[in-house]
PDB file of N, CA and C in Angstrom:
ATOM      1  N   MET C   1      70.412  27.596 -37.384  1.00  0.00           N
ATOM      2  CA  MET C   1      70.408  26.361 -36.628  1.00  0.00           C
ATOM      3  C   MET C   1      70.532  25.183 -37.599  1.00  0.00           C
ATOM      4  N   THR C   2      71.305  24.189 -37.210  1.00  0.00           N
ATOM      5  CA  THR C   2      71.501  23.029 -38.079  1.00  0.00           C
ATOM      6  C   THR C   2      70.390  22.014 -37.875  1.00  0.00           C
ATOM      7  N   GLU C   3      70.188  21.191 -38.882  1.00  0.00           N
ATOM      8  CA  GLU C   3      69.154  20.163 -38.817  1.00  0.00           C
ATOM      9  C   GLU C   3      69.649  18.993 -37.969  1.00  0.00           C
ATOM     10  N   LEU C   4      68.731  18.383 -37.249  1.00  0.00           N
ATOM     11  CA  LEU C   4      69.074  17.232 -36.424  1.00  0.00           C
ATOM     12  C   LEU C   4      69.524  16.051 -37.269  1.00  0.00           C
ATOM     13  N   ALA C   5      70.483  15.320 -36.754  1.00  0.00           N
ATOM     14  CA  ALA C   5      70.903  14.085 -37.416  1.00  0.00           C
ATOM     15  C   ALA C   5      69.824  13.029 -37.203  1.00  0.00           C
ATOM     16  N   ASN C   6      69.722  12.100 -38.116  1.00  0.00           N
ATOM     17  CA  ASN C   6      68.773  10.991 -38.027  1.00  0.00           C
ATOM     18  C   ASN C   6      67.322  11.451 -37.899  1.00  0.00           C
ATOM     19  N   LYS C   7      67.001  12.510 -38.611  1.00  0.00           N
ATOM     20  CA  LYS C   7      65.650  13.071 -38.561  1.00  0.00           C
ATOM     21  C   LYS C   7      64.604  12.040 -38.974  1.00  0.00           C
ATOM     22  N   GLU C   8      64.947  11.182 -39.921  1.00  0.00           N
ATOM     23  CA  GLU C   8      64.005  10.154 -40.372  1.00  0.00           C
ATOM     24  C   GLU C   8      63.594   9.235 -39.215  1.00  0.00           C
ATOM     25  N   ILE C   9      64.559   8.872 -38.381  1.00  0.00           N
ATOM     26  CA  ILE C   9      64.270   8.013 -37.227  1.00  0.00           C
ATOM     27  C   ILE C   9      63.400   8.758 -36.227  1.00  0.00           C
ATOM     28  N   ARG C  10      63.772   9.974 -35.930  1.00  0.00           N
ATOM     29  CA  ARG C  10      63.016  10.782 -34.952  1.00  0.00           C
ATOM     30  C   ARG C  10      61.577  11.003 -35.425  1.00  0.00           C
ATOM     31  N   ASP C  11      61.423  11.337 -36.707  1.00  0.00           N
ATOM     32  CA  ASP C  11      60.090  11.582 -37.262  1.00  0.00           C
ATOM     33  C   ASP C  11      59.245  10.310 -37.281  1.00  0.00           C
ATOM     34  N   ALA C  12      59.864   9.183 -37.637  1.00  0.00           N
ATOM     35  CA  ALA C  12      59.134   7.910 -37.684  1.00  0.00           C
ATOM     36  C   ALA C  12      58.647   7.518 -36.292  1.00  0.00           C
ATOM     37  N   ALA C  13      59.496   7.691 -35.296  1.00  0.00           N
ATOM     38  CA  ALA C  13      59.107   7.359 -33.927  1.00  0.00           C
ATOM     39  C   ALA C  13      57.963   8.254 -33.464  1.00  0.00           C
ATOM     40  N   LYS C  14      58.067   9.525 -33.746  1.00  0.00           N
ATOM     41  CA  LYS C  14      57.022  10.466 -33.337  1.00  0.00           C
ATOM     42  C   LYS C  14      55.692  10.141 -34.013  1.00  0.00           C
ATOM     43  N   ALA C  15      55.741   9.882 -35.312  1.00  0.00           N
ATOM     44  CA  ALA C  15      54.520   9.578 -36.060  1.00  0.00           C
ATOM     45  C   ALA C  15      53.869   8.283 -35.569  1.00  0.00           C
ATOM     46  N   ALA C  16      54.687   7.330 -35.134  1.00  0.00           N
ATOM     47  CA  ALA C  16      54.166   6.042 -34.678  1.00  0.00           C
ATOM     48  C   ALA C  16      53.783   6.057 -33.206  1.00  0.00           C
ATOM     49  N   GLY C  17      54.067   7.158 -32.519  1.00  0.00           N
ATOM     50  CA  GLY C  17      53.759   7.231 -31.093  1.00  0.00           C
ATOM     51  C   GLY C  17      54.701   6.368 -30.258  1.00  0.00           C
ATOM     52  N   VAL C  18      55.918   6.198 -30.750  1.00  0.00           N
ATOM     53  CA  VAL C  18      56.914   5.375 -30.062  1.00  0.00           C
ATOM     54  C   VAL C  18      57.954   6.302 -29.447  1.00  0.00           C
ATOM     55  N   ARG C  19      58.255   6.079 -28.188  1.00  0.00           N
ATOM     56  CA  ARG C  19      59.269   6.878 -27.500  1.00  0.00           C
ATOM     57  C   ARG C  19      60.655   6.329 -27.814  1.00  0.00           C
ATOM     58  N   LEU C  20      61.635   7.214 -27.878  1.00  0.00           N
ATOM     59  CA  LEU C  20      62.991   6.772 -28.184  1.00  0.00           C
ATOM     60  C   LEU C  20      63.537   5.835 -27.109  1.00  0.00           C
ATOM     61  N   TRP C  21      63.113   5.995 -25.866  1.00  0.00           N
ATOM     62  CA  TRP C  21      63.587   5.087 -24.823  1.00  0.00           C
ATOM     63  C   TRP C  21      63.062   3.668 -25.066  1.00  0.00           C
ATOM     64  N   GLN C  22      61.888   3.546 -25.692  1.00  0.00           N
ATOM     65  CA  GLN C  22      61.351   2.225 -26.011  1.00  0.00           C
ATOM     66  C   GLN C  22      62.209   1.541 -27.077  1.00  0.00           C
ATOM     67  N   VAL C  23      62.663   2.310 -28.040  1.00  0.00           N
ATOM     68  CA  VAL C  23      63.548   1.771 -29.068  1.00  0.00           C
ATOM     69  C   VAL C  23      64.858   1.320 -28.422  1.00  0.00           C
ATOM     70  N   ALA C  24      65.399   2.162 -27.550  1.00  0.00           N
ATOM     71  CA  ALA C  24      66.644   1.826 -26.854  1.00  0.00           C
ATOM     72  C   ALA C  24      66.487   0.525 -26.070  1.00  0.00           C
ATOM     73  N   HIS C  25      65.372   0.382 -25.396  1.00  0.00           N
ATOM     74  CA  HIS C  25      65.118  -0.827 -24.613  1.00  0.00           C
ATOM     75  C   HIS C  25      65.133  -2.067 -25.504  1.00  0.00           C
ATOM     76  N   CYS C  26      64.483  -1.986 -26.646  1.00  0.00           N
ATOM     77  CA  CYS C  26      64.456  -3.115 -27.585  1.00  0.00           C
ATOM     78  C   CYS C  26      65.841  -3.426 -28.142  1.00  0.00           C
ATOM     79  N   MET C  27      66.680  -2.421 -28.235  1.00  0.00           N
ATOM     80  CA  MET C  27      68.037  -2.619 -28.740  1.00  0.00           C
ATOM     81  C   MET C  27      68.981  -3.122 -27.655  1.00  0.00           C
ATOM     82  N   GLY C  28      68.538  -3.061 -26.410  1.00  0.00           N
ATOM     83  CA  GLY C  28      69.380  -3.516 -25.304  1.00  0.00           C
ATOM     84  C   GLY C  28      70.408  -2.498 -24.855  1.00  0.00           C
ATOM     85  N   VAL C  29      70.109  -1.211 -25.077  1.00  0.00           N
ATOM     86  CA  VAL C  29      71.002  -0.139 -24.630  1.00  0.00           C
ATOM     87  C   VAL C  29      70.201   0.843 -23.783  1.00  0.00           C
ATOM     88  N   THR C  30      70.904   1.679 -23.036  1.00  0.00           N
ATOM     89  CA  THR C  30      70.207   2.690 -22.245  1.00  0.00           C
ATOM     90  C   THR C  30      69.722   3.806 -23.160  1.00  0.00           C
ATOM     91  N   ASP C  31      68.752   4.563 -22.675  1.00  0.00           N
ATOM     92  CA  ASP C  31      68.243   5.664 -23.492  1.00  0.00           C
ATOM     93  C   ASP C  31      69.323   6.719 -23.714  1.00  0.00           C
ATOM     94  N   ALA C  32      70.225   6.889 -22.759  1.00  0.00           N
ATOM     95  CA  ALA C  32      71.320   7.848 -22.925  1.00  0.00           C
ATOM     96  C   ALA C  32      72.257   7.410 -24.050  1.00  0.00           C
ATOM     97  N   THR C  33      72.565   6.131 -24.099  1.00  0.00           N
ATOM     98  CA  THR C  33      73.431   5.605 -25.153  1.00  0.00           C
ATOM     99  C   THR C  33      72.772   5.777 -26.515  1.00  0.00           C
ATOM    100  N   PHE C  34      71.484   5.470 -26.586  1.00  0.00           N
ATOM    101  CA  PHE C  34      70.769   5.611 -27.848  1.00  0.00           C
ATOM    102  C   PHE C  34      70.731   7.071 -28.290  1.00  0.00           C
ATOM    103  N   SER C  35      70.498   7.955 -27.351  1.00  0.00           N
ATOM    104  CA  SER C  35      70.465   9.380 -27.660  1.00  0.00           C
ATOM    105  C   SER C  35      71.809   9.841 -28.232  1.00  0.00           C
ATOM    106  N   ARG C  36      72.898   9.354 -27.648  1.00  0.00           N
ATOM    107  CA  ARG C  36      74.230   9.707 -28.161  1.00  0.00           C
ATOM    108  C   ARG C  36      74.450   9.153 -29.564  1.00  0.00           C
ATOM    109  N   LYS C  37      73.921   7.949 -29.840  1.00  0.00           N
ATOM    110  CA  LYS C  37      74.055   7.363 -31.175  1.00  0.00           C
ATOM    111  C   LYS C  37      73.371   8.240 -32.222  1.00  0.00           C
ATOM    112  N   LEU C  38      72.272   8.868 -31.823  1.00  0.00           N
ATOM    113  CA  LEU C  38      71.497   9.666 -32.778  1.00  0.00           C
ATOM    114  C   LEU C  38      72.120  11.031 -33.072  1.00  0.00           C
ATOM    115  N   ARG C  39      73.179  11.385 -32.378  1.00  0.00           N
ATOM    116  CA  ARG C  39      73.797  12.690 -32.597  1.00  0.00           C
ATOM    117  C   ARG C  39      74.423  12.815 -33.974  1.00  0.00           C
ATOM    118  N   PHE C  40      74.863  11.684 -34.531  1.00  0.00           N
ATOM    119  CA  PHE C  40      75.507  11.674 -35.837  1.00  0.00           C
ATOM    120  C   PHE C  40      74.773  10.695 -36.736  1.00  0.00           C
ATOM    121  N   GLU C  41      74.772  10.967 -38.025  1.00  0.00           N
ATOM    122  CA  GLU C  41      74.058  10.104 -38.971  1.00  0.00           C
ATOM    123  C   GLU C  41      74.552   8.663 -38.856  1.00  0.00           C
ATOM    124  N   LEU C  42      73.605   7.751 -38.798  1.00  0.00           N
ATOM    125  CA  LEU C  42      73.914   6.335 -38.689  1.00  0.00           C
ATOM    126  C   LEU C  42      74.076   5.717 -40.074  1.00  0.00           C
ATOM    127  N   PRO C  43      74.808   4.623 -40.160  1.00  0.00           N
ATOM    128  CA  PRO C  43      74.878   3.902 -41.440  1.00  0.00           C
ATOM    129  C   PRO C  43      73.485   3.405 -41.828  1.00  0.00           C
ATOM    130  N   ALA C  44      73.264   3.236 -43.115  1.00  0.00           N
ATOM    131  CA  ALA C  44      71.948   2.842 -43.622  1.00  0.00           C
ATOM    132  C   ALA C  44      71.454   1.547 -42.996  1.00  0.00           C
ATOM    133  N   GLU C  45      72.345   0.590 -42.799  1.00  0.00           N
ATOM    134  CA  GLU C  45      71.945  -0.702 -42.227  1.00  0.00           C
ATOM    135  C   GLU C  45      71.388  -0.544 -40.807  1.00  0.00           C
ATOM    136  N   GLU C  46      72.071   0.252 -39.997  1.00  0.00           N
ATOM    137  CA  GLU C  46      71.607   0.465 -38.625  1.00  0.00           C
ATOM    138  C   GLU C  46      70.322   1.291 -38.604  1.00  0.00           C
ATOM    139  N   ARG C  47      70.244   2.282 -39.491  1.00  0.00           N
ATOM    140  CA  ARG C  47      69.024   3.097 -39.589  1.00  0.00           C
ATOM    141  C   ARG C  47      67.818   2.221 -39.937  1.00  0.00           C
ATOM    142  N   ASP C  48      68.007   1.324 -40.888  1.00  0.00           N
ATOM    143  CA  ASP C  48      66.915   0.443 -41.297  1.00  0.00           C
ATOM    144  C   ASP C  48      66.509  -0.492 -40.157  1.00  0.00           C
ATOM    145  N   ARG C  49      67.486  -0.966 -39.402  1.00  0.00           N
ATOM    146  CA  ARG C  49      67.190  -1.827 -38.247  1.00  0.00           C
ATOM    147  C   ARG C  49      66.344  -1.075 -37.220  1.00  0.00           C
ATOM    148  N   ILE C  50      66.702   0.167 -36.942  1.00  0.00           N
ATOM    149  CA  ILE C  50      65.971   0.977 -35.961  1.00  0.00           C
ATOM    150  C   ILE C  50      64.564   1.286 -36.470  1.00  0.00           C
ATOM    151  N   LEU C  51      64.429   1.593 -37.751  1.00  0.00           N
ATOM    152  CA  LEU C  51      63.100   1.847 -38.313  1.00  0.00           C
ATOM    153  C   LEU C  51      62.228   0.594 -38.203  1.00  0.00           C
ATOM    154  N   GLY C  52      62.832  -0.576 -38.363  1.00  0.00           N
ATOM    155  CA  GLY C  52      62.104  -1.831 -38.187  1.00  0.00           C
ATOM    156  C   GLY C  52      61.641  -2.022 -36.760  1.00  0.00           C
ATOM    157  N   ILE C  53      62.479  -1.643 -35.810  1.00  0.00           N
ATOM    158  CA  ILE C  53      62.119  -1.738 -34.391  1.00  0.00           C
ATOM    159  C   ILE C  53      60.949  -0.810 -34.098  1.00  0.00           C
ATOM    160  N   ILE C  54      60.984   0.394 -34.649  1.00  0.00           N
ATOM    161  CA  ILE C  54      59.889   1.350 -34.450  1.00  0.00           C
ATOM    162  C   ILE C  54      58.587   0.769 -34.988  1.00  0.00           C
ATOM    163  N   THR C  55      58.638   0.188 -36.170  1.00  0.00           N
ATOM    164  CA  THR C  55      57.451  -0.433 -36.761  1.00  0.00           C
ATOM    165  C   THR C  55      56.938  -1.568 -35.883  1.00  0.00           C
ATOM    166  N   SER C  56      57.849  -2.376 -35.376  1.00  0.00           N
ATOM    167  CA  SER C  56      57.484  -3.502 -34.521  1.00  0.00           C
ATOM    168  C   SER C  56      56.800  -3.034 -33.240  1.00  0.00           C
ATOM    169  N   ILE C  57      57.367  -2.033 -32.591  1.00  0.00           N
ATOM    170  CA  ILE C  57      56.774  -1.503 -31.359  1.00  0.00           C
ATOM    171  C   ILE C  57      55.391  -0.936 -31.640  1.00  0.00           C
ATOM    172  N   SER C  58      55.275  -0.194 -32.734  1.00  0.00           N
ATOM    173  CA  SER C  58      53.995   0.408 -33.105  1.00  0.00           C
ATOM    174  C   SER C  58      52.936  -0.672 -33.357  1.00  0.00           C
ATOM    175  N   THR C  59      53.328  -1.733 -34.043  1.00  0.00           N
ATOM    176  CA  THR C  59      52.414  -2.836 -34.325  1.00  0.00           C
ATOM    177  C   THR C  59      51.951  -3.515 -33.029  1.00  0.00           C
ATOM    178  N   GLN C  60      52.891  -3.731 -32.115  1.00  0.00           N
ATOM    179  CA  GLN C  60      52.558  -4.344 -30.831  1.00  0.00           C
ATOM    180  C   GLN C  60      51.592  -3.474 -30.044  1.00  0.00           C
ATOM    181  N   LYS C  61      51.827  -2.148 -30.067  1.00  0.00           N
ATOM    182  CA  LYS C  61      50.933  -1.231 -29.362  1.00  0.00           C
ATOM    183  C   LYS C  61      49.536  -1.269 -29.959  1.00  0.00           C
ATOM    184  N   ALA C  62      49.433  -1.383 -31.276  1.00  0.00           N
ATOM    185  CA  ALA C  62      48.126  -1.417 -31.947  1.00  0.00           C
ATOM    186  C   ALA C  62      47.370  -2.702 -31.605  1.00  0.00           C
ATOM    187  N   GLN C  63      48.088  -3.798 -31.460  1.00  0.00           N
ATOM    188  CA  GLN C  63      47.436  -5.079 -31.146  1.00  0.00           C
ATOM    189  C   GLN C  63      46.945  -5.112 -29.709  1.00  0.00           C
ATOM    190  N   VAL C  64      47.684  -4.477 -28.805  1.00  0.00           N
ATOM    191  CA  VAL C  64      47.308  -4.468 -27.389  1.00  0.00           C
ATOM    192  C   VAL C  64      46.169  -3.477 -27.145  1.00  0.00           C
ATOM    193  N   GLY C  65      46.292  -2.314 -27.734  1.00  0.00           N
ATOM    194  CA  GLY C  65      45.340  -1.244 -27.464  1.00  0.00           C
ATOM    195  C   GLY C  65      44.264  -1.218 -28.434  1.00  0.00           C
TER     196      GLY C  65
END
């Protein structure tokens, strides 16, 4: 079996307790579109942007809860 593309993004979201649909919402795309984007490795710039969104969502959740 092959390794999933964008594993760093998937692992970061899981560790932060952030759902991928939440990331998609912040990006202004549907969860289906975001899921399709993750099928292939993203450019470093986009990957870093998504990791920043995950951090932001996680921080917001920590402040609320």
